[in-house]
Short mmCIF file of C-alpha atoms in Angstrom, two decimals:
data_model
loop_
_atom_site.label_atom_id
_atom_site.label_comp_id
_atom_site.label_asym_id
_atom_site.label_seq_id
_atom_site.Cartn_x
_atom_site.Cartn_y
_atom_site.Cartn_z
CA UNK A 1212 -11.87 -0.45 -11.15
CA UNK A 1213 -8.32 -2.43 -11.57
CA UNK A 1214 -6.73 -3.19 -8.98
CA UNK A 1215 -2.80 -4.21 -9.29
CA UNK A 1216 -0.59 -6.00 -6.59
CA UNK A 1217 3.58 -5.89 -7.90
CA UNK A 1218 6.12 -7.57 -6.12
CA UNK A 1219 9.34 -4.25 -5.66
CA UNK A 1220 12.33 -4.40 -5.29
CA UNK A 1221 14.57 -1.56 -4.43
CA UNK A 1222 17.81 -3.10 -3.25
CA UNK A 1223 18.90 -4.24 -7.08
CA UNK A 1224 20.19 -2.15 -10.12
CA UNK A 1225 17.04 -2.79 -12.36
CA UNK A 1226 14.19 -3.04 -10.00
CA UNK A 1227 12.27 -0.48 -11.52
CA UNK A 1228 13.04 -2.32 -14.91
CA UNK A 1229 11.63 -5.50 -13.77
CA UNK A 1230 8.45 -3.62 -12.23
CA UNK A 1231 7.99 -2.13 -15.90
CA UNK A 1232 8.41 -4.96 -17.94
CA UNK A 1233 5.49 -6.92 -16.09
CA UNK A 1234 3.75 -4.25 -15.88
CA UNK A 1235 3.73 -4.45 -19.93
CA UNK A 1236 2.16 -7.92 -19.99
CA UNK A 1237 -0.64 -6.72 -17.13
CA UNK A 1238 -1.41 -4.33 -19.25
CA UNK A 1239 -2.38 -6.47 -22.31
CA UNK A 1240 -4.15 -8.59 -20.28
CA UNK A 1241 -6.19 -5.76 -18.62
CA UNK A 1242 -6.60 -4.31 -22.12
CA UNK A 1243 -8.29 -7.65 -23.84
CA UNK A 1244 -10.28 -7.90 -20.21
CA UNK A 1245 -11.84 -4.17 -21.33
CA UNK A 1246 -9.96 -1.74 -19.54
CA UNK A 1247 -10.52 1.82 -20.97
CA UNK A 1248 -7.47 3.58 -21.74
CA UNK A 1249 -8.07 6.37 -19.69
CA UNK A 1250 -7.40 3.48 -16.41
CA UNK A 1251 -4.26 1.93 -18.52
CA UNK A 1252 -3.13 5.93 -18.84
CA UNK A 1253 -3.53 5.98 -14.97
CA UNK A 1254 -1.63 3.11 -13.90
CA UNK A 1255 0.89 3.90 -16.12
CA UNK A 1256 2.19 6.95 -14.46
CA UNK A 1257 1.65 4.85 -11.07
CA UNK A 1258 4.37 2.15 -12.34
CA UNK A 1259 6.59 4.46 -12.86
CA UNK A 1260 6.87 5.59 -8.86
CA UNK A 1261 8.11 1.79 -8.57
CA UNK A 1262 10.06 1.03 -6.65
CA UNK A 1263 10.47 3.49 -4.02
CA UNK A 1264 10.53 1.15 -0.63
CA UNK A 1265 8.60 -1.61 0.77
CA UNK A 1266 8.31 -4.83 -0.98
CA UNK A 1267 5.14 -4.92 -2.75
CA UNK A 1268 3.22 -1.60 -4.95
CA UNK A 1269 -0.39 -1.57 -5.13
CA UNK A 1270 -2.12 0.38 -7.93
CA UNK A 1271 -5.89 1.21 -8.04
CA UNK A 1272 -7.31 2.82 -11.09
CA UNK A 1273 -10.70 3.81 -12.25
CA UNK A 1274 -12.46 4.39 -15.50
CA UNK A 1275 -12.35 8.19 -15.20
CA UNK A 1276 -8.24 8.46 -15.03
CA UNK A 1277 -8.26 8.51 -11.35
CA UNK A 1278 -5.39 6.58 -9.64
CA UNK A 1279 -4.00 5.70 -6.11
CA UNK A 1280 -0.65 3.90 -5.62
CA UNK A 1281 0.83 2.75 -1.81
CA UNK A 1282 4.05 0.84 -0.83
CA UNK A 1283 3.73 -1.86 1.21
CA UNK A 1284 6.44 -3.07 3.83
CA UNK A 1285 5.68 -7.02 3.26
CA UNK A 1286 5.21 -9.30 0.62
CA UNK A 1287 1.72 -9.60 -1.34
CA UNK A 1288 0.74 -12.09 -3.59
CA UNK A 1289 0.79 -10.64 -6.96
CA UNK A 1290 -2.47 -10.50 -8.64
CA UNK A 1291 -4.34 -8.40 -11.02
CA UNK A 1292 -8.29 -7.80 -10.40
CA UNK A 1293 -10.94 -5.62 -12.49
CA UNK A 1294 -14.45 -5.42 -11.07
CA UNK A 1295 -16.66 -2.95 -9.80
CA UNK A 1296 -15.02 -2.36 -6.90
CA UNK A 1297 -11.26 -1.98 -5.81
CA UNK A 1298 -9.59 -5.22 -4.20
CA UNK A 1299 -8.33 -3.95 -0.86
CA UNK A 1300 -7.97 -6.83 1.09
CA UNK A 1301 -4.72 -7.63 0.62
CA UNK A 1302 -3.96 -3.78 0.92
CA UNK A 1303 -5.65 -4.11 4.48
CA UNK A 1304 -4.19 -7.48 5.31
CA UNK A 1305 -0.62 -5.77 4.86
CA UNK A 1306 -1.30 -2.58 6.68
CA UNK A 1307 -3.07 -4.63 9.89
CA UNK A 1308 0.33 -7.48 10.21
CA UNK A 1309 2.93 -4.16 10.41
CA UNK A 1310 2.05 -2.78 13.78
CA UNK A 1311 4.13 0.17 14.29
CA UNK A 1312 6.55 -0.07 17.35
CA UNK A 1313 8.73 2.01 19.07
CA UNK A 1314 11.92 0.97 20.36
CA UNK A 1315 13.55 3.01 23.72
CA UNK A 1316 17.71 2.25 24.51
CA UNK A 1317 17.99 4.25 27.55
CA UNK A 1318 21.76 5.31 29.36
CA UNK A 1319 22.70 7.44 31.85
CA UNK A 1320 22.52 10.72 29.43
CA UNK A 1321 19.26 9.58 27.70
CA UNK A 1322 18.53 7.67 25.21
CA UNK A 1323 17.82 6.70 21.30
CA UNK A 1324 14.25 5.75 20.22
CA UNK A 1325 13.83 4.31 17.35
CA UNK A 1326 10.33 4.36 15.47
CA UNK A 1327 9.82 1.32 13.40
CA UNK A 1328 6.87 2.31 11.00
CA UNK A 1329 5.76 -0.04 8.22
CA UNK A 1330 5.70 0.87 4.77
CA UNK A 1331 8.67 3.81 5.49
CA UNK A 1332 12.18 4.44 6.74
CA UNK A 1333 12.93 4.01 10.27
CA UNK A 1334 12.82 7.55 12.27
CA UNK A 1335 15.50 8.12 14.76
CA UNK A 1336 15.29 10.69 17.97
CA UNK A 1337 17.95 11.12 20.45
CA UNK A 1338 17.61 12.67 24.03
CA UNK A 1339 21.18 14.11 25.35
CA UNK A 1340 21.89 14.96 28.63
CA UNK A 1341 24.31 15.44 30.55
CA UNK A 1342 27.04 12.64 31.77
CA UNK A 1343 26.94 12.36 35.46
CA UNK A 1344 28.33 9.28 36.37
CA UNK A 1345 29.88 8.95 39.86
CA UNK A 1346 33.57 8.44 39.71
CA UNK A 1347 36.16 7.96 43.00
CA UNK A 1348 35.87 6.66 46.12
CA UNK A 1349 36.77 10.19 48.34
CA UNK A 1350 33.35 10.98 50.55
CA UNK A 1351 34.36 14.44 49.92
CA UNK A 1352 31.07 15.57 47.96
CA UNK A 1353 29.91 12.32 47.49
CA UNK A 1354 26.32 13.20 48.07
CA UNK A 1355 26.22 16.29 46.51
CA UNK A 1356 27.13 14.33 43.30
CA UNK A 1357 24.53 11.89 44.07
CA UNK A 1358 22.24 14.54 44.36
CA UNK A 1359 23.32 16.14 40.98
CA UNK A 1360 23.44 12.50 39.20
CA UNK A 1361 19.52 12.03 40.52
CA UNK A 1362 18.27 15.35 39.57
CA UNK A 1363 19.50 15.46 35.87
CA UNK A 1364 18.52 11.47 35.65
CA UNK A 1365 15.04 12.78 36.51
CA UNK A 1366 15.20 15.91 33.94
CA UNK A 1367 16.26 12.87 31.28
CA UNK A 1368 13.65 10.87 31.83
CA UNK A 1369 11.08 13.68 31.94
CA UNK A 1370 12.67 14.47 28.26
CA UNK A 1371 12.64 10.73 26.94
CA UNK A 1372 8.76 10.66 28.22
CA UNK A 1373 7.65 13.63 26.28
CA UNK A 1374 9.51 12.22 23.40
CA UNK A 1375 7.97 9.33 23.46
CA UNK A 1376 5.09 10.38 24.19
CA UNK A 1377 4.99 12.36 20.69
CA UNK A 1378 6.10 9.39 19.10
CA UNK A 1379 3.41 7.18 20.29
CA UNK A 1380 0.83 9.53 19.59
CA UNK A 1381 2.30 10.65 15.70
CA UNK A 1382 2.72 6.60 15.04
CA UNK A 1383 -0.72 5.59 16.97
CA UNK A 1384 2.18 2.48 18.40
CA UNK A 1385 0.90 -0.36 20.15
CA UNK A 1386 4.02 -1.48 21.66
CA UNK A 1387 6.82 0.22 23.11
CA UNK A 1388 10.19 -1.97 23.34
CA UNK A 1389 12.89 -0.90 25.95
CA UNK A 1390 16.15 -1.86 26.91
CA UNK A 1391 19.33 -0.36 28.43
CA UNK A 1392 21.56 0.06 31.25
CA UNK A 1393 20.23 -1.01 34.83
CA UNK A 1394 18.56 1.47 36.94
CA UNK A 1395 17.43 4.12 33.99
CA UNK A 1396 14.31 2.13 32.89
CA UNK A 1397 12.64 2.24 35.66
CA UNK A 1398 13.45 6.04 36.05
CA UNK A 1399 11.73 6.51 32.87
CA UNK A 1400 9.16 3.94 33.49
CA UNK A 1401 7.85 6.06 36.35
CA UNK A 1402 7.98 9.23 34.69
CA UNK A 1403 5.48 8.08 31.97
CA UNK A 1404 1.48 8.97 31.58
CA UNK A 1405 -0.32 5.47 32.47
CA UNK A 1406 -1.37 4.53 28.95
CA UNK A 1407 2.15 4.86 27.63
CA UNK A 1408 3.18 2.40 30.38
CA UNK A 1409 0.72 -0.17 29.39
CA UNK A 1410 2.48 0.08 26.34
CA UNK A 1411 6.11 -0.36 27.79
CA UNK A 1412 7.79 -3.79 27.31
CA UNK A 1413 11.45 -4.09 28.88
CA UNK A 1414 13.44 -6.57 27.61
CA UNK A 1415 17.40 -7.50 27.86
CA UNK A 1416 19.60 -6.39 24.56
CA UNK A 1417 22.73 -4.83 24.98
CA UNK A 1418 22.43 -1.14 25.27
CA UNK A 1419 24.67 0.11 22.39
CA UNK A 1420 22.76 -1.90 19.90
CA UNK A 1421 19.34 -0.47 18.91
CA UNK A 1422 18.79 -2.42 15.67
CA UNK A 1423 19.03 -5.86 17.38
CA UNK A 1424 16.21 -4.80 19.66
CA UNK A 1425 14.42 -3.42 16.70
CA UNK A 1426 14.52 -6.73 15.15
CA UNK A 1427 13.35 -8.47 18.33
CA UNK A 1428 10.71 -5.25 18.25
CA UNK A 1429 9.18 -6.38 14.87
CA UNK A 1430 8.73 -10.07 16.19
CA UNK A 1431 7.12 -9.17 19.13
CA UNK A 1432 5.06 -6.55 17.40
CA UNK A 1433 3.84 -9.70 15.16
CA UNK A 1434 3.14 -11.88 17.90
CA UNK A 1435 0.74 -8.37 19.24
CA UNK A 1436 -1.11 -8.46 16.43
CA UNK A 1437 -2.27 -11.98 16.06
CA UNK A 1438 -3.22 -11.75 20.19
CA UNK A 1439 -5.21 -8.83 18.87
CA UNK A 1440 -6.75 -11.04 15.89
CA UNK A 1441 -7.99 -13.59 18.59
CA UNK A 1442 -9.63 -11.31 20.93
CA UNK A 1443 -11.59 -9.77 18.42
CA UNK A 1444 -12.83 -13.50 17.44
CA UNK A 1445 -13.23 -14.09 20.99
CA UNK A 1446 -15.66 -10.97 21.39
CA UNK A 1447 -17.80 -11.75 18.68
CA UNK A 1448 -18.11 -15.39 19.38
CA UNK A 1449 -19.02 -14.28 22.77
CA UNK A 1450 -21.15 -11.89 21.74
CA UNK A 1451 -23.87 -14.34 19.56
CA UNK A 1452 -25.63 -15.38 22.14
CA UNK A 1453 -27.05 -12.36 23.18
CA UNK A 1454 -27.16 -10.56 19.92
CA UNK A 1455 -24.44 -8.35 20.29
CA UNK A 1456 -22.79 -9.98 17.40
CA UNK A 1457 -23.37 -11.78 14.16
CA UNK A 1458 -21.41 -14.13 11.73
CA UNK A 1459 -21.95 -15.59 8.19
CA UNK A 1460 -21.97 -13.75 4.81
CA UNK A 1461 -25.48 -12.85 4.78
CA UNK A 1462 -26.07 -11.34 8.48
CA UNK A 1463 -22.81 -9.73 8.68
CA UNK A 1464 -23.24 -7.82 5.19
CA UNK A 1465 -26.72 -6.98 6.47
CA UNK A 1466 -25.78 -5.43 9.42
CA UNK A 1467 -22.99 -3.41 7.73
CA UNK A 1468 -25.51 -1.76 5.29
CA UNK A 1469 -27.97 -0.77 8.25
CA UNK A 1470 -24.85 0.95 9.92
CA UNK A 1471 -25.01 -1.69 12.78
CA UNK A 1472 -21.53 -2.65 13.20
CA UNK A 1473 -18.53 -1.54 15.00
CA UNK A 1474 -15.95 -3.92 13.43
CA UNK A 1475 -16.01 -6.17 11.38
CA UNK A 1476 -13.85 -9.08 10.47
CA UNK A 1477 -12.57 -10.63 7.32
CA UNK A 1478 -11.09 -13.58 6.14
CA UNK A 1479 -10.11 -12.45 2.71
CA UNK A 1480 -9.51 -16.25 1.33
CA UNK A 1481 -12.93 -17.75 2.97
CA UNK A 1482 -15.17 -14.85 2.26
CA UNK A 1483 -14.33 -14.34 -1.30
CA UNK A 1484 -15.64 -17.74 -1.85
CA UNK A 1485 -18.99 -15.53 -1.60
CA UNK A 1486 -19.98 -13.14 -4.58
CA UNK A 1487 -22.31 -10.45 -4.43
CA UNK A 1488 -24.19 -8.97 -7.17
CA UNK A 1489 -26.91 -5.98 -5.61
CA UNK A 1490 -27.95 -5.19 -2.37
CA UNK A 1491 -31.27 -3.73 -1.07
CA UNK A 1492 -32.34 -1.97 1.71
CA UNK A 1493 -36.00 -1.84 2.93
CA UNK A 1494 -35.13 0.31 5.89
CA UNK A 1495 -36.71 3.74 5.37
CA UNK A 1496 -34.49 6.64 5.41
CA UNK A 1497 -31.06 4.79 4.29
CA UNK A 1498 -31.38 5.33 0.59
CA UNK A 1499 -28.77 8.18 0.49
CA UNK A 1500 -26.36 5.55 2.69
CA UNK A 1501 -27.39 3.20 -0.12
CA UNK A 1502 -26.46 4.76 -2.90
CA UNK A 1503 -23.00 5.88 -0.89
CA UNK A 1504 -22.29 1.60 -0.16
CA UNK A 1505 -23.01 1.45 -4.06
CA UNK A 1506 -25.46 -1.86 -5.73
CA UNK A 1507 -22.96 -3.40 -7.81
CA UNK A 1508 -24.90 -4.15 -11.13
CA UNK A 1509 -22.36 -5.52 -13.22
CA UNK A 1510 -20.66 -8.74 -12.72
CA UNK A 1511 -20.39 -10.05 -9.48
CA UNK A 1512 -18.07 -8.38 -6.76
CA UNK A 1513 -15.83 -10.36 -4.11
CA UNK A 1514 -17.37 -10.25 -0.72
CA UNK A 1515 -14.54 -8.64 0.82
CA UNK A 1516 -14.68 -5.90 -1.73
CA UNK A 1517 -18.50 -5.11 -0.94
CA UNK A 1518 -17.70 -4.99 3.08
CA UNK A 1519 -15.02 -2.62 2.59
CA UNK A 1520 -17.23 -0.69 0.64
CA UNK A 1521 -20.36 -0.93 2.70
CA UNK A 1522 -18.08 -0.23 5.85
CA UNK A 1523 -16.58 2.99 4.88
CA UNK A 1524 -19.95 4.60 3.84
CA UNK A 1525 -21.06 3.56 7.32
CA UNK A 1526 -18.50 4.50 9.78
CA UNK A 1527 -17.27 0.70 10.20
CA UNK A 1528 -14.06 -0.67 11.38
CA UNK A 1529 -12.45 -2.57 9.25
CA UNK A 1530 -10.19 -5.88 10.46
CA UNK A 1531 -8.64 -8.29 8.36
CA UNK A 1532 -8.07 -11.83 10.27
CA UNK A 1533 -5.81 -14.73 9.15
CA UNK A 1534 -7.66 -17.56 10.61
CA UNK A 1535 -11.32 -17.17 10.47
CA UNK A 1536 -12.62 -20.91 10.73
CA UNK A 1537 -14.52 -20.57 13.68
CA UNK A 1538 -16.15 -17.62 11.90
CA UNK A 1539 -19.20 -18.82 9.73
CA UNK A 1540 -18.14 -17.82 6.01
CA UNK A 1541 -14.70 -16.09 7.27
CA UNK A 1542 -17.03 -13.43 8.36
CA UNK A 1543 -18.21 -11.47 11.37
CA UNK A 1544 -19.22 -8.40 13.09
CA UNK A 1545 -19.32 -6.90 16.62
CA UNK A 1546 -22.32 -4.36 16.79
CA UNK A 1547 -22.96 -1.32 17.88
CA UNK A 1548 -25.92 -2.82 19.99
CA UNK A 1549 -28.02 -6.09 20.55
CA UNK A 1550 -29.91 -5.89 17.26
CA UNK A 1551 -32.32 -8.43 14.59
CA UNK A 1552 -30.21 -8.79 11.93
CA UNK A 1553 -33.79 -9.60 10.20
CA UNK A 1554 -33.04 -9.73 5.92
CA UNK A 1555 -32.54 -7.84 3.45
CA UNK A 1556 -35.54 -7.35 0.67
CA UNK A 1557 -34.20 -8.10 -3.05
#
């Protein structure tokens, strides 16, 4: 499997020109490193999709012809790998630092949300009502315009809170960013389902300016992540002492085999340190998972590569960390249970 990591860039005349002309000199290397042609054929036709958006393309290719190419919002290192396994980590590590976030600007006749997805073009909605602003001083049908102003204020909000409601659930966002004029935030904050409001941050931008909160949005979506990155650490630390956890190379890639885990975190720099070479299972009944996580044979695979691996064929969650030194090997697991992570046989 080769696995390619290009740096894109789409706001110049001859990005795609630069993308192909490294490409070129890849490709010899991955040719004298025994590459069939059948896998050069395939990434081929993937280097030509560059650049679309994002900042970085990564290519995966097998021996057979079959390909898979993604755009990634952030910068990657560039690097070239071919084992017997893809090298997703970095692919992971980009997709779990862009949380998606939604950004709310709310007025008196709606409001604009804003969908900040990485990895693809912003999406914009817009909720119109009506404008009912109170104008004059005359107490001639003063409250009956109060009355008006509250009920289609209400109606708004109910509109913005399906809307966002969609958007939350299309996006899977774990942070909702809001700002406007006084008054219609809290209109809509009441009008939302409970687990939308946990998600509702209100902050001070001025109203008519939806990409400066956006920015603001992607900082404080960054900042959510890495809180999210320590907790996890937090649980499984937690967790040793009575076996609902384990960390090291060894026990954690154990566990993930025997279909143990629940998540399980990475430290793509410190684990890779680690090589594996074949795994063994001596629990009866999980040969068919076994041959599914696959017993690399060949030369030796990067740690991280066999975890992803052994994860997907065993319903694992998959977490990339960036600072795993209170994690034995950059590695560790939350399981599904308190468990003996005895060892493996072979």
């Amino acid at each position: 499997m080769a696995s390619v990591y290009l740096g894109t860039r789409n706001d110049v005349r001859d990005g795609a020109d630069r993308v192909l002309t490294t490409w070129q000199g890849i490709r010899r290397r991955l040719r004298d490193e025994g590459a069939p042609e059948s896998m050069l054929v395939a990434l081929d036709q993937c280097m030509r999709q560059a650049p679309v958006h994002g900042e970085t393309m990564a290519a995966f290719a097998s021996a057979d012809g079959r390909s898979h190419v993604e755009h990634l919002s952030r910068a990657v290192e560039e690097r070239v790998c071919l084992g017997p396994l893809p090298h997703a980590s970095p692919l992971l590590t980009a997709r779990h630092r862009g949380v998606p976030v939604i950004v709310v600007v709310t007025d008196r006749r709606g409001a604009d949300l804003l969908l900040v997805e990485p990895g693809a073009h912003d999406l914009v909605c817009q909720v119109i009502g009506e404008d009912l602003l109170i104008t004059g001083s005359a107490p001639e049908g003063y409250h009956r315009r109060l009355e008006r102003a509250e009920e289609q204020w209400t109606a708004n909000a109910r509109a913005i809170s399906e809307s966002l409601t969609w958007l939350v659930d299309r996006s899977r966002a774990r942070l909702v960013v809001a700002g406007g004029e006084p008054g219609t935030l809290q209109l809509l904050r009441a009008g939302l389902e409970p687990r939308i409001r946990a998600l509702l941050v209100g902050v001070r931008a001025p109203p008519s300016d939806p990409g400066q909160l956006a920015a603001r949005a992607r900082v404080m979506a960054a900042d959510a992540a890495a809180l999210e990155e320590a907790a996890v650490v937090e649980e499984v630390l937690a967790g040793l002492a009575d076996g609902r956890a384990c960390v090291g190379a060894a026990p954690t890639l154990r566990a993930v085999v025997r279909g143990q885990v629940e998540e399980v975190l990475i430290t793509p720099d410190e684990a890779d340190r680690h090589r594996v070479r074949r795994l063994s299972v001596d629990v009866a009944g999980l040969r068919r998972r076994r041959r599914d996580v696959g017993s690399p044979t060949g030369p030796h695979a990067a740690l991280s590569d066999v975890l992803v691996r052994a994860a997907g064929a065993t319903s694992t969650v998959v977490r990339t960390i960036r600072d795993g030194r209170r994690l034995d090997g950059g590695v560790g697991a939350v399981l599904r249970g308190p468990v003996d992570v005895s060892p493996l046989v072979g």
